[in-house]
């Protein structure tokens, strides 16, 4: 799959350059601007261009532009990092008085300060159980290094328009281990590619590095985790992605996601060529690599990259055995899903880069997207920032310049001196335990590590005082879904609540009459509902939202079991996901009751078995106007069935949920009975949907442009994808409106046409326009090539 070259923005038109006053307090998250321009486009839209006096800091998040304090969309970044551009249909920007850089929905300096702080909650021990073996403890093997370096321009990637990149990796192998060993690939995220050892200046606009600069070895930053795995018999290959980092800002198709996936596959191909080598040039890795047992870890943009690699792998006639994928503090710009492969997403609570924790969508979107049979988990690591999982991104440890991505430093929850903030060493220890534990659980089938990921609150000594919360979905064969609570269902009734409605997305992203899950504009507070960069209008993470007060009359949620679901004896627990509503104050709790066929019942209070309804910590310190804490994030509640002795577990008929506090509000989803397990994951076999570029004439009035959606193979069951038109990085004005809509693909289909609304005109335009079309959030399929360009030709003559 080859992505088209994106339109590179950055040239100022013949408009007046308006000076922007420097901020009184410089924002440490972005360069101060020295001017902006607003140009009227031929089709009636506008282009907003911001010039910076120094390049943006290199972050994994995508920069946005805000006009007069209001965000207008993600920005295209020029190759030198000094120009940001957004095209929009909103012509009110022509009267702009200020244009600023924003990150993750937050405009620095404009957000109101919080009224009060919510201190970190002191919760009960909720049944946490120590795991008897620690994945951070060294195993029987010593580690030998078998690094390789084929040079800065060793290969080209079509996802980077065939620009050259390096093939370089650190290889950690178990010395003396017999036979073929499982393989784990690590891929780092977006960081400066080069630095000058003398001046300590960094550079991310040249690859290979400019004269006087040398590469920053981000790929060496996971040595502790790599060695922990290698001592237990794994071969870990940590690959360098500097060539992508230096160029991906100019690729508005996907910001380098496909290129990162292709780089992983290029390394697997290289390893495959070596593992079967023989003769006098026999490679040291020959015969030692089990490429039918591969795990992938990607940090930040590398997280989206390893998901893309697993999907690229599915297109191959002879795929590698990718059996486990771990996105670490990942981005998810396009809302792809990854069915069929066990997955654990790790989110750091104090992430100051990808502060909206959009990688949560990998978990949310994949849960019911495909009939697979694997464990999925999402973990929130309290007190951890974005960078410190990698030693080369950690001050005091790194060779090149690095920083703590969280600011301000004096924040009482996430600041560097806060008691609740983990030290860099503590954070790396958590990373090692959970990364090594996940790959040993899935690839090595070491069931002892399952409690770290299945929502049963397992802990190990090496993580020390760190607090890690979990949400988990067990494999299909180990659970019975009773009520996903994504939409109305005949077996679910509710009464007496002040609000009882299915919600999705944030208030600015729902259709008229629908219920939003959140009213906040600070999407860093709501990881489930932060809009995706390339699919901002596609509905996000539907759940049930309940609110009640003193005047509510006997509020209750009732869930009836179907006849084939009555016998739950083979399961360990009733589980569901829950979070307190963002409007709730004070204590919030629920009583959950199971009723059997003879009317006998047993009730458990959520607060007695789970901290899910306790608030996450927030802070009063909103220096620079940034308020990213007090997050709403659903945690898994597990009600052990052996705690319900009075109920016939062979004949359970209903579940009821009632408030246990006079007032409050909650979000609920995913009611199921389950037993923890890993499932039968292998390299994903999901059908892949791709969309192709097309060029059309505009016409003289309302019409449609037809685009083709193709499948990698005919569908066994119907499927849907969400289509986003005129998404970020394309001309959002003119003939193609910015909207989203679902497309159904019928059973047996291998392709389907998509009708894109198109409004032609009789006005002579100076140029044809291109619009980015994105497919995302699939159900019944996965995404192959999810981006295409619709080029609309002007067909009018003077």
Short mmCIF file of N, CA and C in Angstrom, two decimals, residues 145-155 157 164-172 185-188 193-194 206-209 213-220 236-244 263-264 266-268 270-271 274:
data_model
loop_
_atom_site.label_atom_id
_atom_site.label_comp_id
_atom_site.label_asym_id
_atom_site.label_seq_id
_atom_site.Cartn_x
_atom_site.Cartn_y
_atom_site.Cartn_z
N UNK A 145 24.82 -8.97 23.14
CA UNK A 145 24.34 -7.96 22.20
C UNK A 145 24.78 -8.33 20.79
N UNK A 146 23.81 -8.34 19.89
CA UNK A 146 24.06 -8.66 18.49
C UNK A 146 23.51 -7.53 17.60
N UNK A 147 23.85 -6.28 17.95
CA UNK A 147 23.33 -5.12 17.26
C UNK A 147 23.71 -5.13 15.78
N UNK A 148 22.89 -4.47 14.97
CA UNK A 148 23.23 -4.31 13.55
C UNK A 148 22.94 -2.90 13.10
N UNK A 149 23.67 -2.46 12.07
CA UNK A 149 23.53 -1.11 11.54
C UNK A 149 23.88 -1.15 10.05
N UNK A 150 22.86 -1.01 9.21
CA UNK A 150 23.06 -1.04 7.76
C UNK A 150 23.15 0.36 7.16
N UNK A 151 23.17 1.39 8.02
CA UNK A 151 23.37 2.75 7.54
C UNK A 151 22.11 3.60 7.57
N UNK A 152 22.32 4.91 7.47
CA UNK A 152 21.24 5.88 7.58
C UNK A 152 20.27 5.85 6.41
N UNK A 153 20.69 5.32 5.28
CA UNK A 153 19.84 5.32 4.08
C UNK A 153 19.68 3.91 3.54
N UNK A 154 19.55 2.96 4.43
CA UNK A 154 19.57 1.55 4.04
C UNK A 154 18.32 1.12 3.28
N UNK A 155 17.19 1.78 3.52
CA UNK A 155 15.95 1.37 2.85
C UNK A 155 15.08 2.58 2.61
N UNK A 157 10.75 3.76 2.29
CA UNK A 157 9.42 3.34 2.70
C UNK A 157 8.39 4.09 1.87
N UNK A 164 14.67 7.93 2.12
CA UNK A 164 15.54 6.93 2.76
C UNK A 164 15.51 7.01 4.28
N UNK A 165 15.56 5.85 4.92
CA UNK A 165 15.64 5.76 6.37
C UNK A 165 16.66 4.70 6.74
N UNK A 166 17.00 4.65 8.02
CA UNK A 166 18.01 3.73 8.50
C UNK A 166 17.43 2.34 8.78
N UNK A 167 18.30 1.35 8.78
CA UNK A 167 18.00 0.02 9.33
C UNK A 167 19.04 -0.22 10.41
N UNK A 168 18.65 0.08 11.63
CA UNK A 168 19.57 0.05 12.76
C UNK A 168 18.80 -0.49 13.96
N UNK A 169 19.44 -1.37 14.73
CA UNK A 169 18.73 -1.95 15.88
C UNK A 169 19.71 -2.44 16.92
N UNK A 170 19.26 -2.38 18.15
CA UNK A 170 19.95 -3.05 19.26
C UNK A 170 19.28 -4.40 19.46
N UNK A 171 20.09 -5.45 19.51
CA UNK A 171 19.56 -6.80 19.65
C UNK A 171 20.06 -7.40 20.97
N UNK A 172 19.12 -7.83 21.80
CA UNK A 172 19.41 -8.42 23.10
C UNK A 172 19.02 -9.89 23.02
N UNK A 185 9.80 -7.05 19.07
CA UNK A 185 10.29 -5.84 18.41
C UNK A 185 9.84 -4.64 19.22
N UNK A 186 10.77 -3.73 19.53
CA UNK A 186 10.45 -2.45 20.17
C UNK A 186 10.60 -1.34 19.13
N UNK A 187 9.67 -0.38 19.14
CA UNK A 187 9.80 0.79 18.29
C UNK A 187 9.51 2.05 19.11
N UNK A 188 10.46 2.96 19.13
CA UNK A 188 10.29 4.20 19.89
C UNK A 188 9.39 5.18 19.14
N UNK A 193 15.57 13.80 16.01
CA UNK A 193 16.38 12.77 15.37
C UNK A 193 17.87 12.98 15.61
N UNK A 194 18.31 14.25 15.74
CA UNK A 194 19.75 14.54 15.77
C UNK A 194 20.05 15.59 16.84
N UNK A 206 16.47 17.32 9.33
CA UNK A 206 17.40 16.72 8.37
C UNK A 206 17.58 15.24 8.68
N UNK A 207 17.58 14.44 7.62
CA UNK A 207 18.02 13.05 7.73
C UNK A 207 18.63 12.62 6.41
N UNK A 208 19.87 12.11 6.44
CA UNK A 208 20.76 11.95 7.60
C UNK A 208 21.05 13.29 8.30
N UNK A 209 21.63 13.20 9.49
CA UNK A 209 21.86 14.40 10.29
C UNK A 209 22.75 15.38 9.55
N UNK A 213 26.04 17.32 13.58
CA UNK A 213 25.01 16.65 14.35
C UNK A 213 25.15 15.14 14.23
N UNK A 214 24.72 14.43 15.27
CA UNK A 214 24.75 12.97 15.25
C UNK A 214 23.37 12.47 15.68
N UNK A 215 23.02 11.22 15.33
CA UNK A 215 21.69 10.71 15.69
C UNK A 215 21.50 10.59 17.20
N UNK A 216 20.28 10.84 17.64
CA UNK A 216 19.89 10.57 19.02
C UNK A 216 19.44 9.11 19.09
N UNK A 217 20.05 8.35 19.96
CA UNK A 217 19.83 6.91 20.00
C UNK A 217 18.61 6.55 20.85
N UNK A 218 17.43 6.99 20.41
CA UNK A 218 16.20 6.69 21.15
C UNK A 218 15.97 5.19 21.26
N UNK A 219 16.44 4.43 20.28
CA UNK A 219 16.19 2.99 20.27
C UNK A 219 16.95 2.26 21.37
N UNK A 220 17.92 2.94 22.01
CA UNK A 220 18.66 2.31 23.11
C UNK A 220 18.00 2.55 24.46
N UNK A 236 15.13 -9.70 21.80
CA UNK A 236 14.49 -8.40 21.69
C UNK A 236 15.26 -7.55 20.70
N UNK A 237 14.54 -6.98 19.73
CA UNK A 237 15.13 -6.15 18.68
C UNK A 237 14.51 -4.75 18.80
N UNK A 238 15.29 -3.79 19.27
CA UNK A 238 14.80 -2.42 19.44
C UNK A 238 15.31 -1.59 18.27
N UNK A 239 14.38 -1.10 17.44
CA UNK A 239 14.75 -0.51 16.15
C UNK A 239 14.74 1.02 16.21
N UNK A 240 15.58 1.62 15.40
CA UNK A 240 15.67 3.07 15.30
C UNK A 240 14.72 3.59 14.23
N UNK A 241 14.03 4.71 14.54
CA UNK A 241 13.08 5.31 13.59
C UNK A 241 13.34 6.80 13.40
N UNK A 242 14.61 7.21 13.50
CA UNK A 242 14.94 8.63 13.36
C UNK A 242 14.63 9.18 11.98
N UNK A 243 14.85 8.38 10.94
CA UNK A 243 14.58 8.85 9.59
C UNK A 243 13.11 9.21 9.39
N UNK A 244 12.22 8.45 10.02
CA UNK A 244 10.78 8.78 9.96
C UNK A 244 10.49 10.02 10.78
N UNK A 263 8.41 0.03 8.55
CA UNK A 263 9.76 -0.14 9.10
C UNK A 263 9.83 -1.40 9.96
N UNK A 264 8.80 -1.66 10.76
CA UNK A 264 8.77 -2.90 11.55
C UNK A 264 8.83 -4.11 10.63
N UNK A 266 10.03 -4.24 7.60
CA UNK A 266 11.34 -4.31 6.95
C UNK A 266 12.35 -5.01 7.86
N UNK A 267 12.28 -4.72 9.16
CA UNK A 267 13.19 -5.40 10.10
C UNK A 267 12.84 -6.88 10.22
N UNK A 268 11.56 -7.21 10.25
CA UNK A 268 11.19 -8.63 10.30
C UNK A 268 11.68 -9.36 9.05
N UNK A 270 14.29 -8.56 7.29
CA UNK A 270 15.73 -8.68 7.43
C UNK A 270 16.09 -9.82 8.37
N UNK A 271 15.39 -9.90 9.49
CA UNK A 271 15.64 -10.98 10.44
C UNK A 271 15.34 -12.34 9.82
N UNK A 274 18.11 -13.56 7.77
CA UNK A 274 19.26 -14.02 8.54
C UNK A 274 19.00 -15.33 9.26
#
